[in-house]
Short mmCIF file of C-alpha atoms in Angstrom, two decimals:
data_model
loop_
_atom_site.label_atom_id
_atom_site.label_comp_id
_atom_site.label_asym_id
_atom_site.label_seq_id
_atom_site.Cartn_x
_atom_site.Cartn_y
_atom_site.Cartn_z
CA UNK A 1 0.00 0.00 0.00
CA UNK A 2 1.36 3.39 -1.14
CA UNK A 3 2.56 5.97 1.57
CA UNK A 4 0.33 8.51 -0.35
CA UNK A 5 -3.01 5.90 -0.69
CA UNK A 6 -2.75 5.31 3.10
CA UNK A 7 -2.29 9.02 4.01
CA UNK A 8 -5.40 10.08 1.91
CA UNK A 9 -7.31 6.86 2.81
CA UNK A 10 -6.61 7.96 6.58
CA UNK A 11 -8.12 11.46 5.80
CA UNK A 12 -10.99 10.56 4.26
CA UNK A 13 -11.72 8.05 6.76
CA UNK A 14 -11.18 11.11 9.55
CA UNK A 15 -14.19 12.51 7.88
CA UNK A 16 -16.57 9.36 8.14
CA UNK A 17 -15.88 9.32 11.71
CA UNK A 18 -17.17 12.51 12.09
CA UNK A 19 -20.95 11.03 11.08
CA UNK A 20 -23.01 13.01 9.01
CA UNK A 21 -22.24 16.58 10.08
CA UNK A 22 -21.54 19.24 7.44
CA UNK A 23 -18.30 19.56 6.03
CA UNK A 24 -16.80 23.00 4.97
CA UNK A 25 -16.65 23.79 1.62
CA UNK A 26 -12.77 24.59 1.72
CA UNK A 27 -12.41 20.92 3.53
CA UNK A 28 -14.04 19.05 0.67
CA UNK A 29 -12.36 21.47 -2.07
CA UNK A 30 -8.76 20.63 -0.31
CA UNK A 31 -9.66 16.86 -0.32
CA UNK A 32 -11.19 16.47 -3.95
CA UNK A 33 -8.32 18.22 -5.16
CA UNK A 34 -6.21 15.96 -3.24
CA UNK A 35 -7.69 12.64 -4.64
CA UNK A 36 -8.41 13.80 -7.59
CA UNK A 37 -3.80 14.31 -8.28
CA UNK A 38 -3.48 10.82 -6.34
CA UNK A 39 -6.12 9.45 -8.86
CA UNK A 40 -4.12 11.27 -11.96
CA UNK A 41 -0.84 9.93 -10.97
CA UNK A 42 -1.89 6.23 -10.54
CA UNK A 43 -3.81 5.70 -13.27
CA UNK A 44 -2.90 6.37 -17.05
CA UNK A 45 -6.59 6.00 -18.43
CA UNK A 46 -7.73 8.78 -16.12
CA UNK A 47 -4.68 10.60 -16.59
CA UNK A 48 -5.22 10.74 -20.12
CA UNK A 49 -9.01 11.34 -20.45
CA UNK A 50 -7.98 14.32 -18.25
CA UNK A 51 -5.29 16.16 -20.79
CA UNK A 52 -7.49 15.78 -23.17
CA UNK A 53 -10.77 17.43 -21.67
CA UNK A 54 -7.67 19.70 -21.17
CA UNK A 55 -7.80 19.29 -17.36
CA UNK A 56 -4.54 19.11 -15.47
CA UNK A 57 -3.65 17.75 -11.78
CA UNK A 58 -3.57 21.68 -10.35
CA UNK A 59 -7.04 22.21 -10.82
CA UNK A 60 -8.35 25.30 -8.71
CA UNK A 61 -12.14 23.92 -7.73
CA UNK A 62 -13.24 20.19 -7.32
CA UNK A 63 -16.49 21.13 -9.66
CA UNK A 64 -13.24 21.31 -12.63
CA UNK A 65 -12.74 17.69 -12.32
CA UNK A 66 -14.74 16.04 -15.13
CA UNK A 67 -17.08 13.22 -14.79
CA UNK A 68 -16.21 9.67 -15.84
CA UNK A 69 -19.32 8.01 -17.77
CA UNK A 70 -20.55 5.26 -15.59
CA UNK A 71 -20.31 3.70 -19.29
CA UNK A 72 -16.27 3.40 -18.79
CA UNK A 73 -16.73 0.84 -15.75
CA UNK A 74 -17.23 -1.51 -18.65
CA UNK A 75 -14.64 -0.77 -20.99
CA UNK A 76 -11.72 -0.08 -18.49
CA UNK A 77 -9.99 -1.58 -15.38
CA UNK A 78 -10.15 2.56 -13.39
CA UNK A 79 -8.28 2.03 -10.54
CA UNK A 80 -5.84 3.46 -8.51
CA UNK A 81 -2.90 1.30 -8.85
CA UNK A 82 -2.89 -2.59 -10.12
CA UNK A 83 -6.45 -3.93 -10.24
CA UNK A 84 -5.66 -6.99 -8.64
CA UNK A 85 -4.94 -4.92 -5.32
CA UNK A 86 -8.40 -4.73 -4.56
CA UNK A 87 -10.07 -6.18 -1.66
CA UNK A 88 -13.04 -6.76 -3.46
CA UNK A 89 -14.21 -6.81 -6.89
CA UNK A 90 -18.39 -5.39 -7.67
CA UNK A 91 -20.12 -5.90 -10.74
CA UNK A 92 -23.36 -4.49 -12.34
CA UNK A 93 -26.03 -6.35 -13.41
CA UNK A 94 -25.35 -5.46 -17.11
CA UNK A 95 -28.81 -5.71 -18.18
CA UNK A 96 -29.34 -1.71 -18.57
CA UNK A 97 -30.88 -1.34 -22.57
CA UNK A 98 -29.20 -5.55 -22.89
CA UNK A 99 -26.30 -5.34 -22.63
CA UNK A 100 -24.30 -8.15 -21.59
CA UNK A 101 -20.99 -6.06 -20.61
CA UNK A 102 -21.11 -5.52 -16.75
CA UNK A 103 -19.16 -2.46 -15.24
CA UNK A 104 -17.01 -3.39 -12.81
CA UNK A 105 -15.46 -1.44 -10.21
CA UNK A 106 -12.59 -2.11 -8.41
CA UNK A 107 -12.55 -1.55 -4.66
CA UNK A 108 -8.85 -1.47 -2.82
CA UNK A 109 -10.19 -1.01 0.93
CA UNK A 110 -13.42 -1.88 1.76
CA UNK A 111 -12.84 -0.27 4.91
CA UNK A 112 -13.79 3.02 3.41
CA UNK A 113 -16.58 1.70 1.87
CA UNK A 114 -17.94 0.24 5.65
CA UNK A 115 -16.81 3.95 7.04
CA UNK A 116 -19.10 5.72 4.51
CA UNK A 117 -22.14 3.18 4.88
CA UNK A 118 -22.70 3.03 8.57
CA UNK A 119 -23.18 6.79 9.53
CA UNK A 120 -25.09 7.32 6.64
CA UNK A 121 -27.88 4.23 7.28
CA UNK A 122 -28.07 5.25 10.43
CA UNK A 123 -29.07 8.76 9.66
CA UNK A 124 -31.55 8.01 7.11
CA UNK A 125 -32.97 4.66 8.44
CA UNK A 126 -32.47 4.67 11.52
CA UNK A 127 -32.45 8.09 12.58
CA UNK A 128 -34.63 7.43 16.05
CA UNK A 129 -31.91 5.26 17.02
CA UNK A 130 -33.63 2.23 16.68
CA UNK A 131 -32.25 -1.26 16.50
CA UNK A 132 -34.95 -3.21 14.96
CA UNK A 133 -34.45 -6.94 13.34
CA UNK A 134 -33.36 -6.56 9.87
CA UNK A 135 -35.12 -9.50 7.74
CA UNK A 136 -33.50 -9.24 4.13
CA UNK A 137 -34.73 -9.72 0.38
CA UNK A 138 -31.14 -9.17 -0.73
CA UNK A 139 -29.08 -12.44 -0.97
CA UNK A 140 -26.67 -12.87 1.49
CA UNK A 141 -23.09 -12.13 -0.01
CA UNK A 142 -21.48 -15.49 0.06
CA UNK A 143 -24.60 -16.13 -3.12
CA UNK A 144 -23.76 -12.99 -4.60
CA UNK A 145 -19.82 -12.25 -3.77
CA UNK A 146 -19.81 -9.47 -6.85
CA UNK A 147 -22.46 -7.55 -5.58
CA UNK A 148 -21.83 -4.30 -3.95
CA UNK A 149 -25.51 -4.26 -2.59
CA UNK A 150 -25.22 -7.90 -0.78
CA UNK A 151 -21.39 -6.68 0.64
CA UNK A 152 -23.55 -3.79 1.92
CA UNK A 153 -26.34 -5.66 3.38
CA UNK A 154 -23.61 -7.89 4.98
CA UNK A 155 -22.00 -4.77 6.66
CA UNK A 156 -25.51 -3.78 7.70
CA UNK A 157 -26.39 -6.78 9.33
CA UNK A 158 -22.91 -7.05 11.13
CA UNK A 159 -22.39 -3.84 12.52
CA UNK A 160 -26.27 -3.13 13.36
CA UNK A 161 -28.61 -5.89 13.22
CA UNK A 162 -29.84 -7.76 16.36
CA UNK A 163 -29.35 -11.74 16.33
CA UNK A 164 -32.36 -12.73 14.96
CA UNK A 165 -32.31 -11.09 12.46
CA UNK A 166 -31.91 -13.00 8.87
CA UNK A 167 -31.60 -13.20 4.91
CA UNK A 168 -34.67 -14.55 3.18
CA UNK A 169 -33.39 -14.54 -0.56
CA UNK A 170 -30.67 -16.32 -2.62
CA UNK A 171 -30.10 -16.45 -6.25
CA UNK A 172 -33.34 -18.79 -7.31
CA UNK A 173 -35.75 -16.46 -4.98
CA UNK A 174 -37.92 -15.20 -2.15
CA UNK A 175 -38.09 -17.66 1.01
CA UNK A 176 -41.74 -15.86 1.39
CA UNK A 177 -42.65 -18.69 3.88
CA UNK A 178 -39.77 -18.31 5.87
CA UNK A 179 -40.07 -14.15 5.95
CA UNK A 180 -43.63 -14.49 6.72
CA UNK A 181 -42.91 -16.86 9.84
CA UNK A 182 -40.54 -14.64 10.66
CA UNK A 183 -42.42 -11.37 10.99
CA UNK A 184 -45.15 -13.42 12.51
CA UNK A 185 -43.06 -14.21 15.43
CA UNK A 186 -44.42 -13.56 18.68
CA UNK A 187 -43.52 -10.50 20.44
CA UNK A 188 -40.94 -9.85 18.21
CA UNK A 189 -41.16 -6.17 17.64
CA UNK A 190 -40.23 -3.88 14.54
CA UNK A 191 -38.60 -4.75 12.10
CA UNK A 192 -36.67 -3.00 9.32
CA UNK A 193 -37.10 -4.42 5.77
CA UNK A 194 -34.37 -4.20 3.46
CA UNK A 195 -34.90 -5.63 -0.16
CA UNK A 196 -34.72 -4.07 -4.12
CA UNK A 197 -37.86 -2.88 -5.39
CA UNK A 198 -38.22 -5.66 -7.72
CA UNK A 199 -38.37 -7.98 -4.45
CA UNK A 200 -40.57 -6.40 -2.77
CA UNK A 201 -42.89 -5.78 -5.99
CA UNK A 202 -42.58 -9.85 -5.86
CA UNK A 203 -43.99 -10.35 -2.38
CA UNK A 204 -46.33 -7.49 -2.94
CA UNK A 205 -48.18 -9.29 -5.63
CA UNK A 206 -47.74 -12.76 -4.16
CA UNK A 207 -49.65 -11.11 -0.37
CA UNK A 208 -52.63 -9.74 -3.00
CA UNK A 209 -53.12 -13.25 -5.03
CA UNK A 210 -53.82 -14.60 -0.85
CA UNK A 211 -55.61 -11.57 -0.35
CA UNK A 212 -53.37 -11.24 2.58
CA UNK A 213 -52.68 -8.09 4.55
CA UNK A 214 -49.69 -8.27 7.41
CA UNK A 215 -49.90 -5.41 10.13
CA UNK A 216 -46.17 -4.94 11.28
CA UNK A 217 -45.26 -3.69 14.54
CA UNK A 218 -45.07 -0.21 15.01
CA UNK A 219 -41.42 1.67 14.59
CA UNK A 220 -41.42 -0.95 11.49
CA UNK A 221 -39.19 0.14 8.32
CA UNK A 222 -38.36 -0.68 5.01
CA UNK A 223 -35.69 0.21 2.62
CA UNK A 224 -35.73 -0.45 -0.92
CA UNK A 225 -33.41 -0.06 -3.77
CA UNK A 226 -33.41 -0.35 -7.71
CA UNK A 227 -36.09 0.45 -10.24
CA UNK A 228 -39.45 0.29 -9.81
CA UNK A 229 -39.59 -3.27 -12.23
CA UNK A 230 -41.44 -6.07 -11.23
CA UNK A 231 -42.13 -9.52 -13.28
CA UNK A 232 -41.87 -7.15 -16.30
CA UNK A 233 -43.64 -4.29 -15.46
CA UNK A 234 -43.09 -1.28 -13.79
CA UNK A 235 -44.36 0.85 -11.08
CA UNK A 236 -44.55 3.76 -10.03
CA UNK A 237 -42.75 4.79 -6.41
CA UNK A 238 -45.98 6.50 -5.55
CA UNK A 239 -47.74 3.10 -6.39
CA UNK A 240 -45.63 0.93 -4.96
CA UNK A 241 -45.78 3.17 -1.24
CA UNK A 242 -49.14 2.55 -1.25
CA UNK A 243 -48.55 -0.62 -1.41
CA UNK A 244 -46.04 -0.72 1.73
CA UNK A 245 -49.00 1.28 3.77
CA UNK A 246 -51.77 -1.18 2.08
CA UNK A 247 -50.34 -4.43 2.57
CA UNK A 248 -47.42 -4.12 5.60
CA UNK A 249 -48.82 -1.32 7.37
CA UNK A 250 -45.58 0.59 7.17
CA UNK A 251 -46.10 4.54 6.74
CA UNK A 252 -44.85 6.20 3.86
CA UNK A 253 -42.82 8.33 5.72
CA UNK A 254 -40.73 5.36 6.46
CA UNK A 255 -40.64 3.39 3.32
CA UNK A 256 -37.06 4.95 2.32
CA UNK A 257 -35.73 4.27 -1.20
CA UNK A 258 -31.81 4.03 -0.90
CA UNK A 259 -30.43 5.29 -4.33
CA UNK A 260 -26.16 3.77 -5.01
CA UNK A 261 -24.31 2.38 -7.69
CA UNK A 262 -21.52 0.04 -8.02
CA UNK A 263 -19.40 2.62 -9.00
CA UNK A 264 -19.32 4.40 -5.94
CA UNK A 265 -18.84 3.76 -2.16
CA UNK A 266 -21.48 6.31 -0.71
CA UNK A 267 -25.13 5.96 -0.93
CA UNK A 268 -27.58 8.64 -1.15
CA UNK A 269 -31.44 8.05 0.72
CA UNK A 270 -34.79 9.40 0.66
CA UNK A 271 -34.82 12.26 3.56
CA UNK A 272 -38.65 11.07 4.35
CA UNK A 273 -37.82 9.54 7.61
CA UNK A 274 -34.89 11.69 8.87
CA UNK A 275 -37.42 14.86 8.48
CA UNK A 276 -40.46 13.25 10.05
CA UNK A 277 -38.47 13.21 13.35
CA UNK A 278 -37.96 16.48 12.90
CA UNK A 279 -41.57 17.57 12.14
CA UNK A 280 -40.27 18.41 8.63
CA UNK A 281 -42.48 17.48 5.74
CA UNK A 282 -41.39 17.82 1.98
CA UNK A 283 -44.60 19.31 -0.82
CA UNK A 284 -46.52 16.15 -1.83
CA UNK A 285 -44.97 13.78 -4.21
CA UNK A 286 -41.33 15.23 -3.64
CA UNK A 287 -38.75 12.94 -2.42
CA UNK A 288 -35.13 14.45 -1.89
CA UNK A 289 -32.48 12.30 -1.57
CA UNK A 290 -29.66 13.46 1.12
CA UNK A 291 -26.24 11.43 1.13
CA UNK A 292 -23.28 12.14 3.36
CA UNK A 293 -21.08 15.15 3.48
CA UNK A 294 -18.27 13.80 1.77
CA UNK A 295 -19.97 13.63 -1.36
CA UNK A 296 -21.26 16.10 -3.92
CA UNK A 297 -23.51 16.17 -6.52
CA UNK A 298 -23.35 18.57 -9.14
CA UNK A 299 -26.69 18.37 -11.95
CA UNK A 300 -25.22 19.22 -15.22
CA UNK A 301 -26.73 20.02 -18.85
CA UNK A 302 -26.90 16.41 -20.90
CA UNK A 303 -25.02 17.97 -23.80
CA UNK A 304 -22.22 20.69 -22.89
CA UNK A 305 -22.36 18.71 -19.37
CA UNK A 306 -21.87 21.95 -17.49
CA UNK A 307 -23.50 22.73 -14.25
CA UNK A 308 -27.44 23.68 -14.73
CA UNK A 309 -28.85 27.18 -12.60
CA UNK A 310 -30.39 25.81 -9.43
CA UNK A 311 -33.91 23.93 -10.25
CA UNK A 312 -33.25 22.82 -13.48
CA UNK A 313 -33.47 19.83 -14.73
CA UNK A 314 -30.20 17.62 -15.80
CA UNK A 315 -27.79 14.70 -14.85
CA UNK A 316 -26.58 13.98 -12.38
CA UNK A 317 -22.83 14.09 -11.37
CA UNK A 318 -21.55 13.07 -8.40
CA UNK A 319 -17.89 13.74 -6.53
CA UNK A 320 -17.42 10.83 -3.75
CA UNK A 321 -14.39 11.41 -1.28
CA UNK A 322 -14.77 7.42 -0.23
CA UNK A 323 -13.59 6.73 -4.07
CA UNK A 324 -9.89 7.15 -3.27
CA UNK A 325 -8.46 4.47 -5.52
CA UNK A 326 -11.03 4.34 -8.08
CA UNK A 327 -12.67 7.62 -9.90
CA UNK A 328 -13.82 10.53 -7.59
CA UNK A 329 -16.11 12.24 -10.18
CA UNK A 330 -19.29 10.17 -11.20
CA UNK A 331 -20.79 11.07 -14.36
CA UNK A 332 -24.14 9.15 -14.33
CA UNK A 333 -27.46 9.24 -17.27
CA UNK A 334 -29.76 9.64 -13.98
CA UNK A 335 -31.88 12.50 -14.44
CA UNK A 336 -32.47 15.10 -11.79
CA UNK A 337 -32.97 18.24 -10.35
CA UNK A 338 -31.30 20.57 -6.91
CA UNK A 339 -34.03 20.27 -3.91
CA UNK A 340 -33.01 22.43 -1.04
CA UNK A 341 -29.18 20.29 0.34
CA UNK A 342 -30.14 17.34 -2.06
CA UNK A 343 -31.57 15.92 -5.51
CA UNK A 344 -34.82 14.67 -6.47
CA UNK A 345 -34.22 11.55 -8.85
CA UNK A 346 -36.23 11.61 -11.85
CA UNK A 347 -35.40 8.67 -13.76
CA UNK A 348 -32.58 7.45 -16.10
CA UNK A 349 -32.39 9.49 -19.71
CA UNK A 350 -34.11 7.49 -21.96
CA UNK A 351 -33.27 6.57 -25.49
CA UNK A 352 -29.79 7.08 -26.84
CA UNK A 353 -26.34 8.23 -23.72
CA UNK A 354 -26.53 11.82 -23.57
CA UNK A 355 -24.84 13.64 -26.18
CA UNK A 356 -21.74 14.88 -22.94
CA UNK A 357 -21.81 11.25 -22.04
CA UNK A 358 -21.21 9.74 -25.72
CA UNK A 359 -18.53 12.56 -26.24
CA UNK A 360 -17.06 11.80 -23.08
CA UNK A 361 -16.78 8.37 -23.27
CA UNK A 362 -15.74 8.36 -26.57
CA UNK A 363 -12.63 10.61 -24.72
CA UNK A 364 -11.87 8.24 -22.70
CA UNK A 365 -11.59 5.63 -24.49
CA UNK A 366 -9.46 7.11 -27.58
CA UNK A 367 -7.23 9.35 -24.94
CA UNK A 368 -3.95 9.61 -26.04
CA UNK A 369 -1.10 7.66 -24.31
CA UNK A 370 -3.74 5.66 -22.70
#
């Protein structure tokens, strides 16, 4: 490990410590810059794609630092030093418009990824302090060792989750029985649900073929992850809520839709729950997502992929300190807009990559001296 990677790993982990608690904009300028030089000198792709956006290591602002398509993930090896350094290797599904390619990302120390995660659930899901059982639709990561969302469950469940707690899905399906007997367990209490949308759409239809309607303890969560797909057809978050209230008897307010990628460390979550305690409520239909401090998100113009005036619509871009040996700067085809200290997600752009995205990507991968 690198005298440098260790130094800015140690930083960045400084940060995490600190829990979710604003972080000066001169703090998170110094370290983006900081990574973003480490990043340039260890890896040639990046270092190229840079020079020619015409973007050197002594940029003045972190919001200079272009965007890496998400796209790249599966075309290059982006990482901070030999690939086969990493602690862990994640994959994407790679069935976004069929493709069979799968972006991959790279991960040198998973202990910044568990340093990121933990303050941040725990702000967003659990933000009464709560320690409810956590039953999971998510299989358990020894089933699914690529997947960044099982490694996070798996961090979940060790750092926070009571004993009886337990994972109710693997690769062929839903244990339903099993997660039924479990929530029907006698005096057992809340429970936090954590489980992709398409999972839960899954269960959703399988209670309303029984006709069945469950009534889960009061303090009960959920969180839920991915598009709203289901046994091909989709549904609407709105939709899909009611369900939650209809069927589990869990308030809106605390069904909270977690929104990562593979590509990056942090996660970002619906505010919903953290500003109920607060006797906060957003306008109807508006959910913002909030993330940590340590990361930024920019929403930039599709095409010139410059930052949009505040309210507009665009994509979103996001700068994640916990990416030390992989790519700091995000650039994702999720559409979005500003909302108050967050984003409101929109969707993905449909059709065709974004014109910036196609340009940029097609930098990247014809850089010079890559």
């Amino acid at each position: 490990m690198s005298e440098a990677f260790s130094a800015i790993r140690d930083a960045v982990l400084a940060l995490c410590r600190q829990g979710v608690r604003p972080i000066s904009d001169d703090v998170f300028d110094d370290m983006a810059r900081r990574i973003f030089r480490y990043q340039l000198a260890n890896d040639p792709a990046l270092a190229a794609y840079a020079r020619r956006r015409g973007v050197t290591a002594d940029v003045s602002h972190w919001q200079q630092i272009p965007g890496v398509p998400t796209a790249a993930f599966k075309e290059l090896a982006l990482a901070g030093g030999a690939p086969d350094h990493a602690e862990a290797v994640f994959r994407t599904s790679g069935t976004t418009r069929g493709s069979q390619a799968r972006g991959t990302h790279y991960v040198r120390d998973l202990g910044l990824y568990r340093a990121s995660l933990m303050p941040t659930f725990e702000t967003y899901v659990l933000p009464d302090g709560a320690r409810p059982r956590m039953l999971s639709l998510i299989p358990h990561p020894e089933d699914a060792p690529d997947s960044s969302l099982s490694f996070m469950v798996g961090a979940l469940m060790d750092e926070l989750a009571p004993d009886d707690s337990g994972w109710f899905a693997s690769p062929t399906g839903l244990d339903v029985a099993g997660l039924e007997a479990a929530l029907a367990a006698r005096d057992a209490g809340p429970v936090c649900l954590l489980g992709t949308s398409a999972a839960f759409i899954h269960w959703l239809d399988d209670l309303s073929g029984r006709g069945v309607s469950l009534a889960l303890p009061e303090g009960s969560r959920l969180m839920d992850t991915g598009g709203y797909k289901g046994r091909g057809r989709a549904v609407s978050g709105d939709a899909l809520r009611r369900e939650y209230v209809r069927r589990l008897g869990i308030p809106e307010a605390a069904c909270v839709n977690e929104y990562g990628m593979t590509e990056m460390l942090s996660q970002f979550y619906d505010s919903t729950l953290w500003d109920s305690m607060r006797g906060r409520s957003a306008p109807a239909g508006v959910r913002r997502k909030l993330g940590p401090p340590w990361v930024r998100t920019v929403v930039v113009d599709g095409e010139s992929l410059q930052p949009v005036p505040i309210g507009d619509i665009g994509l979103l871009r996001h700068y994640d300190l916990a990416n030390v040996a992989s790519v700091l700067a995000i650039q994702t085809e999720d559409v979005g807009r500003a909302q108050y200290d967050g984003f409101v997600l929109l969707g993905r752009a449909a059709g065709a990559p974004p014109r910036g995205c196609s340009l940029a990507m097609d930098q990247l991968l014809h850089a010079e001296d890559r």
